[in-house]
XYZ file of C-alpha atoms in Angstrom:
434
model
C 64.077 50.109 223.339
C 60.875 48.108 223.317
C 57.544 49.466 222.114
C 55.658 51.438 224.783
C 52.134 52.808 225.229
C 49.809 53.605 222.286
C 47.100 51.173 223.434
C 44.304 53.558 222.473
C 45.770 54.257 219.026
C 46.326 50.545 218.368
C 42.702 49.833 219.308
C 41.449 52.552 216.931
C 43.534 51.175 214.052
C 42.244 47.664 214.811
C 38.620 48.882 214.767
C 39.225 50.735 211.500
C 40.747 47.618 209.946
C 37.702 45.588 210.987
C 35.319 48.212 209.604
C 37.200 48.342 206.303
C 36.368 44.683 205.672
C 32.857 45.823 204.786
C 33.270 49.529 203.914
C 36.170 51.777 202.942
C 38.097 53.578 205.694
C 40.415 56.542 205.131
C 42.643 57.239 208.156
C 44.968 60.225 208.531
C 47.781 59.988 211.096
C 49.658 63.168 211.958
C 52.175 64.169 214.591
C 55.502 65.901 214.849
C 58.619 64.306 213.396
C 60.097 61.409 215.421
C 57.003 60.941 217.578
C 56.602 57.301 216.443
C 53.986 57.263 213.657
C 55.752 54.662 211.517
C 56.545 52.517 214.568
C 52.867 52.604 215.538
C 51.789 51.457 212.078
C 54.402 48.696 212.019
C 53.394 47.496 215.480
C 49.628 47.701 214.975
C 49.166 46.297 211.456
C 49.892 43.075 209.612
C 49.748 42.180 205.924
C 49.692 45.649 204.419
C 51.453 47.468 201.590
C 53.843 50.151 202.835
C 54.402 52.948 200.317
C 56.963 55.567 201.351
C 56.556 58.809 199.399
C 60.132 59.753 198.502
C 61.106 62.892 196.591
C 61.293 61.253 193.202
C 59.559 62.167 189.987
C 55.972 60.981 189.695
C 56.930 58.306 187.139
C 59.742 56.844 189.257
C 57.614 56.927 192.408
C 54.751 55.131 190.648
C 57.158 52.502 189.387
C 58.320 51.838 192.958
C 54.743 51.701 194.219
C 53.744 49.335 191.416
C 56.448 46.848 192.422
C 55.548 47.117 196.127
C 51.839 46.527 195.506
C 52.622 43.423 193.478
C 55.104 42.049 196.008
C 53.150 42.816 199.183
C 49.515 42.549 198.073
C 49.682 40.593 194.827
C 48.067 43.409 192.840
C 49.235 42.855 189.254
C 49.349 45.942 187.055
C 50.141 45.317 183.395
C 52.496 47.721 181.707
C 54.363 50.548 183.398
C 52.371 53.068 185.409
C 53.749 56.615 185.253
C 50.882 58.625 186.759
C 49.609 58.401 190.334
C 46.012 58.615 189.156
C 46.368 55.334 187.230
C 47.915 53.600 190.223
C 45.297 54.823 192.686
C 42.452 53.853 190.356
C 43.829 50.294 190.102
C 43.948 50.131 193.912
C 40.384 51.391 194.304
C 39.050 49.010 191.630
C 40.879 46.075 193.229
C 39.447 47.000 196.652
C 35.948 46.526 195.249
C 36.831 42.834 194.822
C 38.749 42.212 198.058
C 39.838 43.855 201.292
C 43.407 45.080 201.883
C 45.372 47.803 203.691
C 47.640 50.381 202.063
C 49.825 52.838 203.976
C 51.273 56.008 202.436
C 54.052 57.348 204.668
C 55.178 61.001 204.395
C 52.035 61.551 202.352
C 52.460 65.339 202.247
C 55.483 64.901 199.941
C 53.033 64.251 197.098
C 52.338 67.990 197.165
C 55.921 68.678 196.093
C 55.796 66.022 193.378
C 52.472 66.993 191.791
C 49.830 69.063 193.652
C 47.080 67.856 191.288
C 47.406 64.343 192.769
C 45.074 65.323 195.619
C 42.317 66.373 193.208
C 42.744 63.084 191.357
C 42.516 61.161 194.635
C 39.368 63.043 195.566
C 37.720 62.192 192.255
C 38.594 58.503 192.476
C 37.734 58.196 196.171
C 34.327 59.798 195.618
C 33.690 57.497 192.662
C 34.674 54.170 194.209
C 34.688 54.308 198.008
C 31.028 53.369 198.527
C 31.738 49.931 196.999
C 35.324 49.648 198.235
C 36.814 47.635 201.100
C 40.134 49.431 201.291
C 41.805 50.376 204.563
C 43.677 53.473 203.382
C 46.104 55.013 205.867
C 48.148 58.134 205.189
C 50.792 59.464 207.559
C 52.769 62.704 207.528
C 55.155 64.639 209.744
C 55.151 68.123 208.182
C 52.215 69.254 210.241
C 51.564 72.524 208.414
C 51.170 70.731 205.069
C 49.085 67.872 206.476
C 46.808 70.371 208.168
C 46.358 72.294 204.940
C 45.715 69.161 202.846
C 43.000 67.783 205.127
C 41.630 70.731 207.124
C 41.478 73.554 204.592
C 38.050 73.808 202.961
C 39.750 74.933 199.757
C 41.650 71.643 199.412
C 40.168 68.682 197.478
C 40.690 66.099 200.242
C 38.875 68.172 202.855
C 36.138 66.060 204.445
C 37.248 62.786 202.832
C 39.031 61.033 205.752
C 36.793 58.906 207.953
C 39.299 58.819 210.833
C 41.958 61.255 212.084
C 44.661 60.435 214.625
C 47.153 62.913 216.040
C 49.977 61.020 217.708
C 51.247 62.797 220.815
C 54.508 62.466 222.671
C 54.667 60.012 225.587
C 52.887 61.193 228.731
C 54.906 61.942 231.862
C 53.508 58.729 233.331
C 54.909 56.662 230.447
C 58.230 58.534 230.588
C 58.529 57.609 234.248
C 57.725 53.978 233.416
C 60.378 53.852 230.688
C 63.105 55.336 232.864
C 62.236 53.144 235.847
C 62.409 49.975 233.720
C 65.818 50.947 232.325
C 67.258 52.421 235.524
C 65.278 51.654 238.708
C 67.526 53.851 240.879
C 66.869 57.036 238.875
C 66.513 60.330 240.722
C 63.677 62.765 240.125
C 66.172 65.184 238.597
C 67.047 62.449 236.075
C 63.362 62.149 235.196
C 63.006 65.922 234.880
C 66.039 66.082 232.576
C 64.622 63.307 230.376
C 61.350 65.261 230.115
C 63.202 68.529 229.459
C 65.319 67.135 226.598
C 62.839 64.801 224.919
C 59.389 66.053 225.840
C 58.374 62.408 225.513
C 59.180 62.210 221.773
C 59.716 58.496 221.161
C 62.842 58.715 218.979
C 64.652 61.005 221.416
C 63.788 58.787 224.381
C 64.958 55.721 222.449
C 68.308 57.336 221.614
C 69.039 58.087 225.266
C 67.831 54.741 226.608
C 69.719 52.703 223.999
C 72.894 54.675 224.809
C 72.389 53.901 228.527
C 72.083 57.601 229.335
C 69.860 57.308 232.373
C 71.151 60.136 234.584
C 71.031 63.879 234.150
C 74.797 64.047 233.660
C 74.917 61.313 231.044
C 71.948 62.728 229.141
C 73.485 66.197 228.885
C 76.890 64.684 228.050
C 75.273 62.719 225.219
C 73.565 65.835 223.836
C 76.946 67.618 223.706
C 78.908 64.860 221.966
C 80.548 65.630 218.634
C 78.323 63.054 216.896
C 75.137 63.988 218.750
C 71.886 63.609 216.855
C 70.388 66.375 218.996
C 72.766 69.113 217.838
C 71.240 69.316 214.349
C 67.759 67.938 214.994
C 66.171 71.282 215.808
C 67.455 72.872 212.619
C 66.398 69.854 210.559
C 62.897 69.983 211.990
C 62.605 73.739 211.406
C 63.928 73.560 207.845
C 61.381 70.853 207.139
C 58.512 73.136 208.188
C 59.680 76.584 207.053
C 60.806 77.980 203.727
C 61.711 81.547 202.783
C 61.058 83.189 206.162
C 62.811 80.647 208.346
C 65.238 83.271 209.716
C 62.349 85.283 211.198
C 60.809 82.225 212.811
C 64.193 81.131 214.198
C 64.686 84.564 215.753
C 61.224 84.664 217.344
C 61.645 81.208 218.860
C 65.053 82.101 220.227
C 63.581 85.198 221.913
C 60.783 83.157 223.492
C 63.255 80.502 224.686
C 65.235 83.246 226.419
C 62.236 84.520 228.350
C 60.833 87.224 226.050
C 57.304 85.874 226.109
C 55.125 88.981 225.707
C 54.039 90.075 222.234
C 55.087 93.702 222.796
C 58.577 92.656 223.888
C 58.970 90.313 220.900
C 57.830 93.056 218.502
C 60.298 95.474 220.061
C 63.213 93.072 219.823
C 62.381 92.156 216.222
C 61.554 95.755 215.219
C 58.490 94.514 213.341
C 54.937 93.303 213.858
C 55.249 89.590 214.606
C 51.530 88.850 214.984
C 51.223 86.792 211.787
C 54.376 84.835 212.565
C 53.218 84.028 216.106
C 49.818 82.958 214.801
C 51.466 80.641 212.270
C 53.765 79.186 214.931
C 50.724 78.478 217.086
C 48.038 77.410 214.610
C 49.891 75.973 211.615
C 53.140 74.622 213.035
C 52.140 73.758 216.615
C 55.466 74.979 218.001
C 54.194 77.820 220.169
C 51.341 78.059 222.659
C 49.596 81.288 223.553
C 49.193 81.221 227.320
C 46.493 82.999 229.312
C 45.930 82.933 233.074
C 43.557 80.192 234.216
C 39.921 81.393 233.933
C 40.932 84.457 231.907
C 38.320 85.721 229.454
C 38.878 84.616 225.817
C 39.566 88.190 224.739
C 41.987 88.860 227.592
C 45.098 90.846 226.700
C 47.004 89.226 229.565
C 48.788 86.724 227.347
C 52.263 85.368 226.815
C 53.882 82.922 224.430
C 55.819 79.753 225.132
C 57.492 77.086 223.014
C 55.152 74.149 223.557
C 57.538 71.462 222.287
C 59.925 70.611 225.136
C 62.807 69.572 222.894
C 62.543 72.714 220.759
C 62.377 74.850 223.897
C 65.597 73.191 225.113
C 67.267 73.378 221.675
C 66.556 77.078 221.179
C 67.834 77.889 224.657
C 71.025 75.811 224.782
C 72.026 74.766 221.250
C 70.877 77.127 218.497
C 72.434 80.332 219.968
C 75.828 78.607 220.226
C 76.355 77.318 216.701
C 79.807 78.904 216.627
C 80.874 76.738 219.567
C 79.626 73.650 217.747
C 81.408 74.645 214.532
C 84.659 75.054 216.485
C 84.111 71.751 218.312
C 83.948 73.539 221.680
C 81.565 70.994 223.179
C 82.923 71.342 226.711
C 81.911 75.025 226.748
C 78.475 74.126 225.387
C 78.119 71.558 228.153
C 79.344 73.977 230.849
C 76.746 76.550 229.826
C 73.996 73.952 230.247
C 75.145 73.228 233.795
C 75.336 76.908 234.707
C 71.762 77.635 233.633
C 70.181 74.233 234.177
C 68.450 74.874 237.492
C 66.844 78.122 236.394
C 65.684 76.675 233.068
C 64.441 73.392 234.540
C 62.414 75.270 237.167
C 59.879 76.222 234.504
C 60.111 72.689 233.087
C 59.101 71.366 236.502
C 55.997 73.563 236.457
C 55.091 72.160 233.027
C 55.723 68.623 234.273
C 53.237 69.036 237.125
C 50.680 70.745 234.883
C 50.892 67.789 232.492
C 50.702 65.314 235.374
C 47.597 66.970 236.844
C 45.829 66.896 233.470
C 46.776 63.256 232.916
C 45.192 62.354 236.260
C 41.732 62.940 234.764
C 40.663 64.919 237.840
C 40.976 68.385 236.318
C 39.645 70.187 233.245
C 42.270 72.970 233.207
C 45.791 73.341 234.520
C 48.102 76.281 234.047
C 49.574 79.414 235.545
C 47.929 82.568 236.801
C 49.295 86.111 236.806
C 47.796 89.579 236.929
C 48.085 92.069 234.110
C 51.070 93.860 235.660
C 52.880 90.563 236.203
C 53.346 91.348 239.890
C 51.418 88.408 241.293
C 52.190 85.010 239.739
C 51.022 81.562 240.774
C 52.963 78.577 239.413
C 50.089 76.127 239.101
C 46.318 76.275 239.295
C 44.360 73.148 238.356
C 40.558 73.243 238.373
C 37.625 70.918 237.805
C 34.881 72.978 236.192
C 32.237 70.326 236.917
C 32.520 69.918 240.694
C 34.217 73.305 241.308
C 37.262 71.945 243.084
C 40.891 72.657 242.420
C 44.517 72.748 243.479
C 46.765 75.794 243.826
C 50.477 75.096 244.161
C 53.818 76.796 244.375
C 56.422 74.821 242.416
C 60.126 74.937 243.272
C 62.962 72.549 242.576
C 63.966 72.770 246.239
C 61.144 72.144 248.698
C 62.807 74.401 251.287
C 62.200 77.409 249.040
C 58.428 76.917 249.052
C 56.662 79.669 251.001
C 53.094 78.675 251.806
C 52.360 81.951 253.592
C 53.293 83.893 250.485
C 51.170 81.542 248.367
C 48.188 82.246 250.626
C 48.684 85.978 250.089
C 48.744 85.483 246.310
C 45.497 83.496 246.491
C 43.765 86.369 248.275
C 44.429 88.509 245.191
C 42.679 86.105 242.797
C 39.700 87.624 240.915
C 36.040 86.852 241.833
C 35.748 84.043 239.245
C 37.769 81.802 241.570
C 35.465 82.228 244.570
C 33.105 79.433 243.466
C 35.955 76.898 243.637
C 37.101 75.026 246.708
C 40.897 74.919 246.504
C 43.551 72.837 248.187
C 46.895 74.593 248.599
C 50.117 72.699 248.145
C 53.842 73.049 247.634
C 55.424 70.865 244.936
C 59.097 70.152 244.377
C 61.386 67.572 242.771
C 60.514 65.302 245.698
C 56.875 65.149 244.544
C 57.496 64.008 240.963
């Protein structure tokens, strides 16, 4: 699959490279695993040293880096370097004489090798960067660690980066472009399935496109193959982020994927207070979103939780609970279960698709659901513009014939007073409107 999108990120990296020719730039690139960080760097940059932080000892890693710096940048280091501090000081000293770019990929792995490396980097960066012309780029996919390294005030590298990029999954607009270029006769259900499985994560999209899986049937068939990358990807991603308490996090995510989205229900099912776990899943790991009705007060207790990563939402609903089927090679049963529950599950996915599409349009400042505290009156989509006080209220159904505009009008009449200052357009949205 060819390289898509990322024009804004490429422009930022180009501007940073230009700036670094006269003053040091320290760029941090984060984003979930497989979203395309390394591909972005490869596509956007030329003539740089690429240093992948593998799980070696500090001495072995420095030896690898020493060879790479000599081969790719011509930085000659006499003797054998065994400590990262020595290597980084040579780089910073050299950058006072000439401009160059260095990329550290999977930067957070340095924490496992030697946590004191970050303090050493801070000391050397503070000492040399005012006279340096280095374009330093660090990238990492374990979001919890990267967030701690650069956003915790207690960490030495807090406040040092001059540029921070968070790489997001492809937008629904780009997903539609990719599928249309590979398979112009796609149906909207094919597009919805691609969004449901991949969430726009570049690697997942590439796997399906390269395998010529352009239809809903072929995509789901590919997921359920004996050699499928998707069968283990969720567990690999979770194991990368979590340590000792992974079982608790797995259980909470499985409950949410199966529709238990209220805190009280999750606590009851787990027989424990899950507040800290939910907060970590939301704030540190970025896997869960705490949802509130549109225009709800910040301290509102009318909240629910949802897995914000589309692939993980799909994986915890259709793959993780059925590990025994996978172990016994019962892939046909796994596939049959997906078909039986697909329409119900993808109905919520369709709501999320339209919410994302409305926000991408640039015409709205908020888009989401609305429900009252008792959960008796739910509206699938409300999008508002808080500047000109306009908005859209929509009922979303896979089948347009199931849309009931009269019922939607009744729900709107029950909206609280905060909505009265908005001028709304009412609509029904289905697969046909994607």
